[in-house]
PDB file of C-alpha atoms in Angstrom:
ATOM      1  CA  UNK A   1      -3.464 108.990  24.329  1.00 50.00           C
ATOM      2  CA  UNK A   2      -2.586 112.042  22.611  1.00 61.00           C
ATOM      3  CA  UNK A   3      -3.611 114.938  24.500  1.00 74.00           C
ATOM      4  CA  UNK A   4      -5.447 116.453  21.305  1.00 85.00           C
ATOM      5  CA  UNK A   5      -8.195 113.443  20.816  1.00 93.00           C
ATOM      6  CA  UNK A   6     -11.543 113.290  22.988  1.00 92.00           C
ATOM      7  CA  UNK A   7     -11.060 111.213  26.051  1.00 92.00           C
ATOM      8  CA  UNK A   8     -13.685 109.329  25.716  1.00 94.00           C
ATOM      9  CA  UNK A   9     -12.382 106.240  27.278  1.00 95.00           C
ATOM     10  CA  UNK A  10     -15.307 104.391  26.844  1.00 97.00           C
ATOM     11  CA  UNK A  11     -15.358  99.974  27.947  1.00 96.00           C
ATOM     12  CA  UNK A  12     -18.457  98.165  27.510  1.00 96.00           C
ATOM     13  CA  UNK A  13     -21.845  98.685  25.741  1.00 96.00           C
ATOM     14  CA  UNK A  14     -22.958  99.604  29.480  1.00 96.00           C
ATOM     15  CA  UNK A  15     -20.599 102.580  29.731  1.00 97.00           C
ATOM     16  CA  UNK A  16     -21.467 103.455  25.746  1.00 97.00           C
ATOM     17  CA  UNK A  17     -25.109 103.404  26.996  1.00 97.00           C
ATOM     18  CA  UNK A  18     -24.227 105.577  29.831  1.00 97.00           C
ATOM     19  CA  UNK A  19     -22.549 108.160  27.558  1.00 97.00           C
ATOM     20  CA  UNK A  20     -25.046 108.551  25.595  1.00 97.00           C
ATOM     21  CA  UNK A  21     -28.147 108.931  27.662  1.00 96.00           C
ATOM     22  CA  UNK A  22     -30.117 111.695  28.302  1.00 93.00           C
ATOM     23  CA  UNK A  23     -33.477 112.887  29.337  1.00 93.00           C
ATOM     24  CA  UNK A  24     -34.716 111.886  26.307  1.00 93.00           C
ATOM     25  CA  UNK A  25     -33.146 108.487  25.742  1.00 95.00           C
ATOM     26  CA  UNK A  26     -32.902 107.305  29.638  1.00 96.00           C
ATOM     27  CA  UNK A  27     -30.052 104.934  30.199  1.00 97.00           C
ATOM     28  CA  UNK A  28     -32.154 101.200  29.971  1.00 97.00           C
ATOM     29  CA  UNK A  29     -33.456 102.899  26.647  1.00 97.00           C
ATOM     30  CA  UNK A  30     -30.471 103.978  25.140  1.00 97.00           C
ATOM     31  CA  UNK A  31     -28.941 100.053  26.113  1.00 97.00           C
ATOM     32  CA  UNK A  32     -31.948  99.022  24.593  1.00 97.00           C
ATOM     33  CA  UNK A  33     -31.174 100.930  21.295  1.00 98.00           C
ATOM     34  CA  UNK A  34     -27.529 100.286  21.093  1.00 98.00           C
ATOM     35  CA  UNK A  35     -28.623  96.232  21.282  1.00 97.00           C
ATOM     36  CA  UNK A  36     -31.352  96.632  18.772  1.00 98.00           C
ATOM     37  CA  UNK A  37     -29.516  98.674  16.277  1.00 98.00           C
ATOM     38  CA  UNK A  38     -26.236  95.979  17.040  1.00 97.00           C
ATOM     39  CA  UNK A  39     -28.691  92.721  16.235  1.00 97.00           C
ATOM     40  CA  UNK A  40     -30.230  94.477  13.056  1.00 97.00           C
ATOM     41  CA  UNK A  41     -27.433  96.835  11.960  1.00 97.00           C
ATOM     42  CA  UNK A  42     -27.884  95.896   7.778  1.00 95.00           C
ATOM     43  CA  UNK A  43     -31.898  96.355   8.109  1.00 97.00           C
ATOM     44  CA  UNK A  44     -31.273 100.179   9.705  1.00 98.00           C
ATOM     45  CA  UNK A  45     -29.962 101.805   6.726  1.00 97.00           C
ATOM     46  CA  UNK A  46     -30.148 101.964   2.538  1.00 97.00           C
ATOM     47  CA  UNK A  47     -28.606 103.405  -0.262  1.00 96.00           C
ATOM     48  CA  UNK A  48     -30.282 107.259  -0.910  1.00 96.00           C
ATOM     49  CA  UNK A  49     -30.930 108.308  -3.726  1.00 94.00           C
ATOM     50  CA  UNK A  50     -28.912 111.009  -3.569  1.00 93.00           C
ATOM     51  CA  UNK A  51     -25.526 108.167  -4.382  1.00 94.00           C
ATOM     52  CA  UNK A  52     -23.750 108.766  -7.240  1.00 92.00           C
ATOM     53  CA  UNK A  53     -23.030 105.187  -8.545  1.00 93.00           C
ATOM     54  CA  UNK A  54     -20.932 106.273 -11.672  1.00 91.00           C
ATOM     55  CA  UNK A  55     -18.344 108.140  -9.486  1.00 89.00           C
ATOM     56  CA  UNK A  56     -18.916 105.218  -7.401  1.00 88.00           C
ATOM     57  CA  UNK A  57     -20.284 107.835  -4.258  1.00 91.00           C
ATOM     58  CA  UNK A  58     -23.256 106.324  -2.341  1.00 95.00           C
ATOM     59  CA  UNK A  59     -25.140 108.425  -0.049  1.00 96.00           C
ATOM     60  CA  UNK A  60     -26.787 106.082   2.660  1.00 97.00           C
ATOM     61  CA  UNK A  61     -29.311 106.872   4.956  1.00 97.00           C
ATOM     62  CA  UNK A  62     -30.983 106.005   8.237  1.00 97.00           C
ATOM     63  CA  UNK A  63     -33.471 108.078   8.129  1.00 96.00           C
ATOM     64  CA  UNK A  64     -36.469 107.433  10.913  1.00 96.00           C
ATOM     65  CA  UNK A  65     -34.648 103.855  12.176  1.00 97.00           C
ATOM     66  CA  UNK A  66     -33.225 103.662  15.413  1.00 98.00           C
ATOM     67  CA  UNK A  67     -29.954 103.001  13.811  1.00 98.00           C
ATOM     68  CA  UNK A  68     -30.423 107.354  13.244  1.00 98.00           C
ATOM     69  CA  UNK A  69     -31.095 108.038  16.691  1.00 97.00           C
ATOM     70  CA  UNK A  70     -27.951 106.154  17.544  1.00 98.00           C
ATOM     71  CA  UNK A  71     -25.980 107.692  15.246  1.00 98.00           C
ATOM     72  CA  UNK A  72     -26.888 111.291  16.395  1.00 97.00           C
ATOM     73  CA  UNK A  73     -26.718 110.144  20.036  1.00 97.00           C
ATOM     74  CA  UNK A  74     -23.195 108.971  19.309  1.00 98.00           C
ATOM     75  CA  UNK A  75     -22.430 112.535  17.399  1.00 97.00           C
ATOM     76  CA  UNK A  76     -23.847 115.141  20.181  1.00 96.00           C
ATOM     77  CA  UNK A  77     -22.242 112.701  23.296  1.00 96.00           C
ATOM     78  CA  UNK A  78     -19.216 111.763  21.805  1.00 97.00           C
ATOM     79  CA  UNK A  79     -17.849 113.696  18.917  1.00 97.00           C
ATOM     80  CA  UNK A  80     -19.432 117.198  19.105  1.00 96.00           C
ATOM     81  CA  UNK A  81     -18.076 118.146  22.820  1.00 95.00           C
ATOM     82  CA  UNK A  82     -14.601 118.181  21.080  1.00 95.00           C
ATOM     83  CA  UNK A  83     -15.347 120.287  18.066  1.00 95.00           C
ATOM     84  CA  UNK A  84     -13.654 123.529  20.513  1.00 92.00           C
ATOM     85  CA  UNK A  85     -10.096 121.209  20.364  1.00 92.00           C
ATOM     86  CA  UNK A  86     -10.044 120.916  16.480  1.00 95.00           C
ATOM     87  CA  UNK A  87      -7.424 123.273  14.812  1.00 95.00           C
ATOM     88  CA  UNK A  88      -8.859 126.747  13.538  1.00 94.00           C
ATOM     89  CA  UNK A  89      -8.371 125.572   9.826  1.00 97.00           C
ATOM     90  CA  UNK A  90     -11.038 122.870  10.382  1.00 97.00           C
ATOM     91  CA  UNK A  91     -14.657 123.805   9.003  1.00 96.00           C
ATOM     92  CA  UNK A  92     -16.506 121.429   8.090  1.00 90.00           C
ATOM     93  CA  UNK A  93     -18.613 119.057  10.073  1.00 86.00           C
ATOM     94  CA  UNK A  94     -17.875 121.439  12.640  1.00 91.00           C
ATOM     95  CA  UNK A  95     -20.673 122.988  15.097  1.00 92.00           C
ATOM     96  CA  UNK A  96     -20.890 126.945  14.518  1.00 92.00           C
ATOM     97  CA  UNK A  97     -18.953 127.172  10.956  1.00 94.00           C
ATOM     98  CA  UNK A  98     -20.112 126.516   7.747  1.00 94.00           C
ATOM     99  CA  UNK A  99     -18.944 126.497   3.945  1.00 95.00           C
ATOM    100  CA  UNK A 100     -19.351 130.353   4.365  1.00 96.00           C
ATOM    101  CA  UNK A 101     -17.200 131.406   6.807  1.00 95.00           C
ATOM    102  CA  UNK A 102     -14.480 128.550   5.846  1.00 96.00           C
ATOM    103  CA  UNK A 103     -14.885 130.889   2.393  1.00 96.00           C
ATOM    104  CA  UNK A 104     -14.659 133.813   4.655  1.00 96.00           C
ATOM    105  CA  UNK A 105     -11.426 132.901   5.980  1.00 95.00           C
ATOM    106  CA  UNK A 106      -9.542 132.800   2.714  1.00 96.00           C
ATOM    107  CA  UNK A 107      -9.996 136.093   2.414  1.00 94.00           C
ATOM    108  CA  UNK A 108      -6.571 137.176   4.711  1.00 89.00           C
ATOM    109  CA  UNK A 109      -5.121 140.662   5.201  1.00 90.00           C
ATOM    110  CA  UNK A 110      -2.969 141.311   2.231  1.00 91.00           C
ATOM    111  CA  UNK A 111      -4.147 142.084  -1.299  1.00 91.00           C
ATOM    112  CA  UNK A 112      -2.851 140.512  -4.475  1.00 94.00           C
ATOM    113  CA  UNK A 113      -3.929 137.331  -3.292  1.00 97.00           C
ATOM    114  CA  UNK A 114      -4.423 133.987  -5.081  1.00 97.00           C
ATOM    115  CA  UNK A 115      -6.247 130.790  -4.392  1.00 98.00           C
ATOM    116  CA  UNK A 116      -5.158 127.002  -4.616  1.00 97.00           C
ATOM    117  CA  UNK A 117      -8.199 124.679  -4.202  1.00 97.00           C
ATOM    118  CA  UNK A 118      -7.909 120.947  -4.250  1.00 97.00           C
ATOM    119  CA  UNK A 119     -10.506 118.182  -3.661  1.00 96.00           C
ATOM    120  CA  UNK A 120      -9.682 114.560  -1.674  1.00 96.00           C
ATOM    121  CA  UNK A 121     -10.687 111.873  -4.588  1.00 94.00           C
ATOM    122  CA  UNK A 122     -13.700 109.753  -3.165  1.00 92.00           C
ATOM    123  CA  UNK A 123     -12.820 110.993   0.944  1.00 94.00           C
ATOM    124  CA  UNK A 124     -15.366 108.578   2.819  1.00 95.00           C
ATOM    125  CA  UNK A 125     -14.404 106.071   0.991  1.00 93.00           C
ATOM    126  CA  UNK A 126     -10.743 106.101   1.971  1.00 94.00           C
ATOM    127  CA  UNK A 127     -11.308 106.022   5.519  1.00 96.00           C
ATOM    128  CA  UNK A 128     -12.196 102.280   6.378  1.00 95.00           C
ATOM    129  CA  UNK A 129     -13.234 100.629   9.832  1.00 96.00           C
ATOM    130  CA  UNK A 130     -10.219  99.773  10.655  1.00 96.00           C
ATOM    131  CA  UNK A 131      -9.426 103.011  10.665  1.00 96.00           C
ATOM    132  CA  UNK A 132     -12.346 104.094  13.064  1.00 97.00           C
ATOM    133  CA  UNK A 133     -11.950 101.674  15.229  1.00 98.00           C
ATOM    134  CA  UNK A 134      -7.810 102.881  15.779  1.00 97.00           C
ATOM    135  CA  UNK A 135      -9.236 106.181  16.308  1.00 97.00           C
ATOM    136  CA  UNK A 136     -11.526 105.105  19.160  1.00 97.00           C
ATOM    137  CA  UNK A 137      -8.667 102.648  20.542  1.00 97.00           C
ATOM    138  CA  UNK A 138      -5.416 104.160  19.926  1.00 95.00           C
ATOM    139  CA  UNK A 139      -6.431 108.002  20.063  1.00 96.00           C
ATOM    140  CA  UNK A 140      -9.474 108.023  22.552  1.00 96.00           C
ATOM    141  CA  UNK A 141      -8.459 105.081  24.563  1.00 95.00           C
ATOM    142  CA  UNK A 142     -11.817 103.221  24.386  1.00 97.00           C
ATOM    143  CA  UNK A 143     -11.445  99.530  24.897  1.00 97.00           C
ATOM    144  CA  UNK A 144     -10.752  96.837  21.828  1.00 97.00           C
ATOM    145  CA  UNK A 145     -14.254  95.774  22.621  1.00 97.00           C
ATOM    146  CA  UNK A 146     -15.805  99.430  22.785  1.00 97.00           C
ATOM    147  CA  UNK A 147     -14.298 100.298  19.724  1.00 98.00           C
ATOM    148  CA  UNK A 148     -15.122  97.506  17.104  1.00 98.00           C
ATOM    149  CA  UNK A 149     -18.667  98.432  18.200  1.00 98.00           C
ATOM    150  CA  UNK A 150     -18.354 102.063  17.615  1.00 98.00           C
ATOM    151  CA  UNK A 151     -16.717 101.323  14.133  1.00 98.00           C
ATOM    152  CA  UNK A 152     -19.669  98.882  13.673  1.00 97.00           C
ATOM    153  CA  UNK A 153     -22.268 101.213  13.931  1.00 97.00           C
ATOM    154  CA  UNK A 154     -20.465 103.855  11.823  1.00 97.00           C
ATOM    155  CA  UNK A 155     -19.155 102.025   8.721  1.00 97.00           C
ATOM    156  CA  UNK A 156     -20.852 100.124   6.370  1.00 97.00           C
ATOM    157  CA  UNK A 157     -19.474  97.752   3.568  1.00 96.00           C
ATOM    158  CA  UNK A 158     -18.296 100.026   0.497  1.00 94.00           C
ATOM    159  CA  UNK A 159     -20.219 100.017  -2.975  1.00 93.00           C
ATOM    160  CA  UNK A 160     -23.563  99.342  -3.334  1.00 94.00           C
ATOM    161  CA  UNK A 161     -25.690  97.667  -0.569  1.00 94.00           C
ATOM    162  CA  UNK A 162     -25.931  94.060  -1.567  1.00 90.00           C
ATOM    163  CA  UNK A 163     -23.007  93.982  -3.136  1.00 87.00           C
ATOM    164  CA  UNK A 164     -21.298  91.847  -0.175  1.00 81.00           C
ATOM    165  CA  UNK A 165     -17.793  93.939  -0.121  1.00 85.00           C
ATOM    166  CA  UNK A 166     -15.900  92.625   2.577  1.00 86.00           C
ATOM    167  CA  UNK A 167     -14.297  96.074   2.965  1.00 93.00           C
ATOM    168  CA  UNK A 168     -15.944  98.746   4.865  1.00 95.00           C
ATOM    169  CA  UNK A 169     -15.760 102.529   5.235  1.00 96.00           C
ATOM    170  CA  UNK A 170     -17.356 105.155   6.664  1.00 97.00           C
ATOM    171  CA  UNK A 171     -20.550 105.677   5.326  1.00 96.00           C
ATOM    172  CA  UNK A 172     -21.445 109.068   3.733  1.00 95.00           C
ATOM    173  CA  UNK A 173     -24.352 110.370   5.136  1.00 96.00           C
ATOM    174  CA  UNK A 174     -24.242 109.373   8.542  1.00 97.00           C
ATOM    175  CA  UNK A 175     -24.226 111.947  11.186  1.00 97.00           C
ATOM    176  CA  UNK A 176     -20.749 111.002  12.821  1.00 97.00           C
ATOM    177  CA  UNK A 177     -19.015 110.561   9.464  1.00 97.00           C
ATOM    178  CA  UNK A 178     -18.245 114.559   9.075  1.00 96.00           C
ATOM    179  CA  UNK A 179     -16.577 114.611  12.191  1.00 97.00           C
ATOM    180  CA  UNK A 180     -14.917 110.541  12.035  1.00 97.00           C
ATOM    181  CA  UNK A 181     -13.420 112.007   8.434  1.00 96.00           C
ATOM    182  CA  UNK A 182     -12.069 115.055  10.359  1.00 96.00           C
ATOM    183  CA  UNK A 183     -10.707 113.243  13.604  1.00 97.00           C
ATOM    184  CA  UNK A 184      -9.524 109.880  12.024  1.00 96.00           C
ATOM    185  CA  UNK A 185      -7.078 112.031   9.597  1.00 96.00           C
ATOM    186  CA  UNK A 186      -6.623 114.931  12.192  1.00 96.00           C
ATOM    187  CA  UNK A 187      -2.505 114.017  12.252  1.00 95.00           C
ATOM    188  CA  UNK A 188      -1.860 114.498   8.346  1.00 96.00           C
ATOM    189  CA  UNK A 189      -4.178 117.823   8.190  1.00 97.00           C
ATOM    190  CA  UNK A 190      -2.060 119.648  10.889  1.00 97.00           C
ATOM    191  CA  UNK A 191       1.195 118.417   8.709  1.00 97.00           C
ATOM    192  CA  UNK A 192      -0.218 119.720   6.013  1.00 97.00           C
ATOM    193  CA  UNK A 193      -0.982 123.132   7.826  1.00 97.00           C
ATOM    194  CA  UNK A 194       2.948 123.138   9.055  1.00 97.00           C
ATOM    195  CA  UNK A 195       3.968 122.498   5.785  1.00 97.00           C
ATOM    196  CA  UNK A 196       2.039 125.411   3.877  1.00 97.00           C
ATOM    197  CA  UNK A 197       2.649 127.100   6.689  1.00 96.00           C
ATOM    198  CA  UNK A 198       6.751 126.671   6.386  1.00 97.00           C
ATOM    199  CA  UNK A 199       6.213 127.426   2.735  1.00 97.00           C
ATOM    200  CA  UNK A 200       4.037 130.354   2.626  1.00 97.00           C
ATOM    201  CA  UNK A 201       5.670 132.397   5.923  1.00 96.00           C
ATOM    202  CA  UNK A 202       5.454 136.070   4.738  1.00 95.00           C
ATOM    203  CA  UNK A 203       2.560 136.030   2.913  1.00 96.00           C
ATOM    204  CA  UNK A 204      -0.277 136.229   4.782  1.00 96.00           C
ATOM    205  CA  UNK A 205      -1.005 132.235   4.566  1.00 96.00           C
ATOM    206  CA  UNK A 206      -4.745 130.980   5.286  1.00 97.00           C
ATOM    207  CA  UNK A 207      -5.855 127.247   4.601  1.00 97.00           C
ATOM    208  CA  UNK A 208      -9.276 125.661   5.702  1.00 97.00           C
ATOM    209  CA  UNK A 209     -10.388 122.316   5.438  1.00 97.00           C
ATOM    210  CA  UNK A 210     -14.168 121.820   4.658  1.00 96.00           C
ATOM    211  CA  UNK A 211     -14.867 117.679   4.632  1.00 93.00           C
ATOM    212  CA  UNK A 212     -12.951 116.992   1.397  1.00 94.00           C
ATOM    213  CA  UNK A 213     -12.246 120.145   0.394  1.00 96.00           C
ATOM    214  CA  UNK A 214      -8.957 121.945   0.629  1.00 97.00           C
ATOM    215  CA  UNK A 215      -8.204 125.400  -0.144  1.00 97.00           C
ATOM    216  CA  UNK A 216      -5.293 127.684   0.444  1.00 98.00           C
ATOM    217  CA  UNK A 217      -4.591 131.410  -0.288  1.00 97.00           C
ATOM    218  CA  UNK A 218      -1.761 133.339  -0.057  1.00 97.00           C
ATOM    219  CA  UNK A 219      -0.650 137.032  -1.027  1.00 97.00           C
ATOM    220  CA  UNK A 220       2.533 138.147  -3.693  1.00 96.00           C
ATOM    221  CA  UNK A 221       3.388 134.830  -4.593  1.00 96.00           C
ATOM    222  CA  UNK A 222       3.664 133.338  -8.491  1.00 96.00           C
ATOM    223  CA  UNK A 223       1.562 130.862  -9.728  1.00 95.00           C
ATOM    224  CA  UNK A 224       4.426 128.812 -10.344  1.00 96.00           C
ATOM    225  CA  UNK A 225       5.534 128.898  -6.730  1.00 96.00           C
ATOM    226  CA  UNK A 226       2.383 127.966  -5.495  1.00 97.00           C
ATOM    227  CA  UNK A 227       2.129 125.049  -7.865  1.00 97.00           C
ATOM    228  CA  UNK A 228       5.647 123.687  -6.016  1.00 96.00           C
ATOM    229  CA  UNK A 229       3.551 123.943  -2.872  1.00 97.00           C
ATOM    230  CA  UNK A 230       0.696 122.311  -4.250  1.00 96.00           C
ATOM    231  CA  UNK A 231       3.013 119.248  -5.380  1.00 96.00           C
ATOM    232  CA  UNK A 232       4.257 119.382  -1.878  1.00 97.00           C
ATOM    233  CA  UNK A 233       1.301 119.297  -0.312  1.00 97.00           C
ATOM    234  CA  UNK A 234      -0.023 116.468  -2.229  1.00 96.00           C
ATOM    235  CA  UNK A 235       2.383 114.352  -1.836  1.00 97.00           C
ATOM    236  CA  UNK A 236       1.469 115.120   2.217  1.00 97.00           C
ATOM    237  CA  UNK A 237      -1.745 114.058   1.768  1.00 97.00           C
ATOM    238  CA  UNK A 238      -0.706 110.606  -0.223  1.00 96.00           C
ATOM    239  CA  UNK A 239       2.302 109.685   1.789  1.00 95.00           C
ATOM    240  CA  UNK A 240       2.132 111.091   5.053  1.00 93.00           C
ATOM    241  CA  UNK A 241       0.165 107.906   6.549  1.00 92.00           C
ATOM    242  CA  UNK A 242       1.065 104.733   5.216  1.00 89.00           C
ATOM    243  CA  UNK A 243      -2.432 103.398   6.353  1.00 88.00           C
ATOM    244  CA  UNK A 244      -4.745 106.203   5.031  1.00 91.00           C
ATOM    245  CA  UNK A 245      -3.361 107.753   2.160  1.00 94.00           C
ATOM    246  CA  UNK A 246      -5.619 110.573   0.710  1.00 96.00           C
ATOM    247  CA  UNK A 247      -5.448 110.987  -2.948  1.00 96.00           C
ATOM    248  CA  UNK A 248      -6.378 114.396  -4.461  1.00 96.00           C
ATOM    249  CA  UNK A 249      -8.481 114.903  -7.402  1.00 94.00           C
ATOM    250  CA  UNK A 250      -5.995 116.482  -9.920  1.00 91.00           C
ATOM    251  CA  UNK A 251      -8.867 117.516 -12.368  1.00 92.00           C
ATOM    252  CA  UNK A 252     -10.589 119.536  -9.843  1.00 92.00           C
ATOM    253  CA  UNK A 253      -6.549 120.829  -8.429  1.00 95.00           C
ATOM    254  CA  UNK A 254      -6.995 124.432  -9.521  1.00 96.00           C
ATOM    255  CA  UNK A 255      -4.816 127.966  -8.825  1.00 97.00           C
ATOM    256  CA  UNK A 256      -6.661 130.850  -9.222  1.00 97.00           C
ATOM    257  CA  UNK A 257      -5.980 134.906  -8.766  1.00 97.00           C
ATOM    258  CA  UNK A 258      -8.629 136.591  -6.992  1.00 96.00           C
ATOM    259  CA  UNK A 259      -8.206 139.010  -9.882  1.00 95.00           C
ATOM    260  CA  UNK A 260      -9.529 136.391 -12.200  1.00 95.00           C
ATOM    261  CA  UNK A 261     -12.520 135.189 -10.193  1.00 94.00           C
ATOM    262  CA  UNK A 262     -11.343 132.781  -7.477  1.00 96.00           C
ATOM    263  CA  UNK A 263     -14.372 130.611  -6.171  1.00 97.00           C
ATOM    264  CA  UNK A 264     -14.574 128.326  -3.043  1.00 97.00           C
ATOM    265  CA  UNK A 265     -17.030 125.949  -2.141  1.00 96.00           C
ATOM    266  CA  UNK A 266     -19.044 127.730  -4.086  1.00 95.00           C
ATOM    267  CA  UNK A 267     -18.624 131.290  -3.071  1.00 96.00           C
ATOM    268  CA  UNK A 268     -16.416 133.955  -5.079  1.00 96.00           C
ATOM    269  CA  UNK A 269     -13.332 135.785  -3.001  1.00 96.00           C
ATOM    270  CA  UNK A 270     -12.798 139.353  -3.284  1.00 93.00           C
ATOM    271  CA  UNK A 271     -10.010 141.223  -1.617  1.00 88.00           C
ATOM    272  CA  UNK A 272     -11.813 142.577   1.298  1.00 89.00           C
ATOM    273  CA  UNK A 273     -15.354 140.162   1.233  1.00 92.00           C
ATOM    274  CA  UNK A 274     -17.239 137.373  -0.105  1.00 95.00           C
ATOM    275  CA  UNK A 275     -20.346 137.247  -2.428  1.00 95.00           C
ATOM    276  CA  UNK A 276     -22.089 134.298  -4.174  1.00 95.00           C
ATOM    277  CA  UNK A 277     -20.383 132.291  -6.883  1.00 95.00           C
ATOM    278  CA  UNK A 278     -21.303 132.141  -9.798  1.00 94.00           C
ATOM    279  CA  UNK A 279     -23.468 128.547 -10.078  1.00 95.00           C
ATOM    280  CA  UNK A 280     -25.706 130.608  -7.584  1.00 95.00           C
ATOM    281  CA  UNK A 281     -25.786 133.914  -9.813  1.00 94.00           C
ATOM    282  CA  UNK A 282     -26.927 131.749 -12.682  1.00 95.00           C
ATOM    283  CA  UNK A 283     -29.598 129.919 -10.654  1.00 94.00           C
ATOM    284  CA  UNK A 284     -31.108 132.867  -9.029  1.00 94.00           C
ATOM    285  CA  UNK A 285     -31.284 134.376 -12.660  1.00 94.00           C
ATOM    286  CA  UNK A 286     -33.156 131.708 -14.097  1.00 95.00           C
ATOM    287  CA  UNK A 287     -35.400 131.346 -11.281  1.00 94.00           C
ATOM    288  CA  UNK A 288     -36.405 135.104 -11.815  1.00 92.00           C
ATOM    289  CA  UNK A 289     -36.893 134.438 -15.495  1.00 93.00           C
ATOM    290  CA  UNK A 290     -39.660 131.290 -14.827  1.00 94.00           C
ATOM    291  CA  UNK A 291     -41.133 133.281 -12.514  1.00 93.00           C
ATOM    292  CA  UNK A 292     -42.161 135.563 -15.219  1.00 90.00           C
ATOM    293  CA  UNK A 293     -43.247 133.176 -17.145  1.00 90.00           C
ATOM    294  CA  UNK A 294     -45.256 131.125 -14.289  1.00 91.00           C
ATOM    295  CA  UNK A 295     -48.838 130.913 -12.414  1.00 89.00           C
ATOM    296  CA  UNK A 296     -50.340 128.875  -9.682  1.00 91.00           C
ATOM    297  CA  UNK A 297     -48.200 126.163  -7.561  1.00 92.00           C
ATOM    298  CA  UNK A 298     -45.748 126.597  -9.940  1.00 92.00           C
ATOM    299  CA  UNK A 299     -44.771 130.161  -9.474  1.00 93.00           C
ATOM    300  CA  UNK A 300     -45.533 129.659  -5.625  1.00 93.00           C
ATOM    301  CA  UNK A 301     -42.569 127.154  -5.861  1.00 94.00           C
ATOM    302  CA  UNK A 302     -40.621 129.028  -7.400  1.00 94.00           C
ATOM    303  CA  UNK A 303     -41.016 132.445  -5.209  1.00 94.00           C
ATOM    304  CA  UNK A 304     -40.130 129.941  -2.653  1.00 95.00           C
ATOM    305  CA  UNK A 305     -37.075 129.154  -4.138  1.00 94.00           C
ATOM    306  CA  UNK A 306     -35.871 132.633  -5.200  1.00 94.00           C
ATOM    307  CA  UNK A 307     -36.809 133.688  -1.231  1.00 96.00           C
ATOM    308  CA  UNK A 308     -34.264 131.192  -0.396  1.00 95.00           C
ATOM    309  CA  UNK A 309     -31.497 132.208  -2.820  1.00 94.00           C
ATOM    310  CA  UNK A 310     -32.078 135.648  -1.420  1.00 94.00           C
ATOM    311  CA  UNK A 311     -31.837 134.358   2.296  1.00 95.00           C
ATOM    312  CA  UNK A 312     -28.976 132.565   1.384  1.00 95.00           C
ATOM    313  CA  UNK A 313     -26.903 135.463  -0.181  1.00 94.00           C
ATOM    314  CA  UNK A 314     -28.111 137.560   2.992  1.00 94.00           C
ATOM    315  CA  UNK A 315     -26.357 134.764   5.020  1.00 93.00           C
ATOM    316  CA  UNK A 316     -22.894 135.331   3.172  1.00 94.00           C
ATOM    317  CA  UNK A 317     -23.392 139.098   3.454  1.00 90.00           C
ATOM    318  CA  UNK A 318     -24.138 139.198   6.767  1.00 89.00           C
ATOM    319  CA  UNK A 319     -20.844 137.115   7.573  1.00 88.00           C
ATOM    320  CA  UNK A 320     -19.099 139.311   5.129  1.00 78.00           C
ATOM    321  CA  UNK A 321     -19.567 142.470   6.191  1.00 73.00           C
ATOM    322  CA  UNK A 322     -20.802 141.711   9.996  1.00 66.00           C
ATOM    323  CA  UNK A 323     -22.055 144.398  12.277  1.00 50.00           C
TER     324      UNK A 323
END
């Protein structure tokens, strides 16, 4: 078992119950919950309306079901305590971090910066049930029985529910999925960081990984050199682990100098600060215009939406300019 991975070492269903139990979920109730979910798993989740069938992206929801209670307990008790062990360039699915702090990390200390952005294609769907089993068994020291149990709880068949696909992957939308996506690919992400750091040494290199979005910035580097770096990193994602290839969406891969309006994770990157991105600005302007033309409940709803945008703007400003 590698020291950088969670030391969970669960051997049985009873041990899992002990690990996830709390004042709100006594041991007996925890065991009953695990047995209930194991027996009724397929009845406790469905495809969300947020799914995008054309992109073959299905969001799953277990809201209001015992499965959701169990998944939250596994995420909080088994995975979240190890957030602090993750490297500092991991931002997605980590407590106390956000897409805003990820964008701010890219600013760096030197000027003339350029952004390289990449997006892993259908990231969650790339991570199969076997990979989750391997993580719990080989990396976390769990028994075969416990690893199978955990993998079955956290994964669902790929594609639309009911399509009876034999292949299973981590479920897009489940509470455990963001952390599992990171942990099951940590070796590749570390290799990516080491290689990028070596290639961009002396250029104030920064890397952030936020779920499936990868952002890299460096100072005083030609776009041609950055494109060569991008190619090498893309190859690492695809071939570093033959059992877990991570193909990059080439349409979403971009190299943008800061002076040309580089945005990452919907946030505009400036020389010394971050600000709201173009899409948010456009939405704020549209809402402002609609408020002038609306009355009654519709106007009240729009005013609340505008307030939410301003609060989001303040969040960005607070991280960008800490007191």
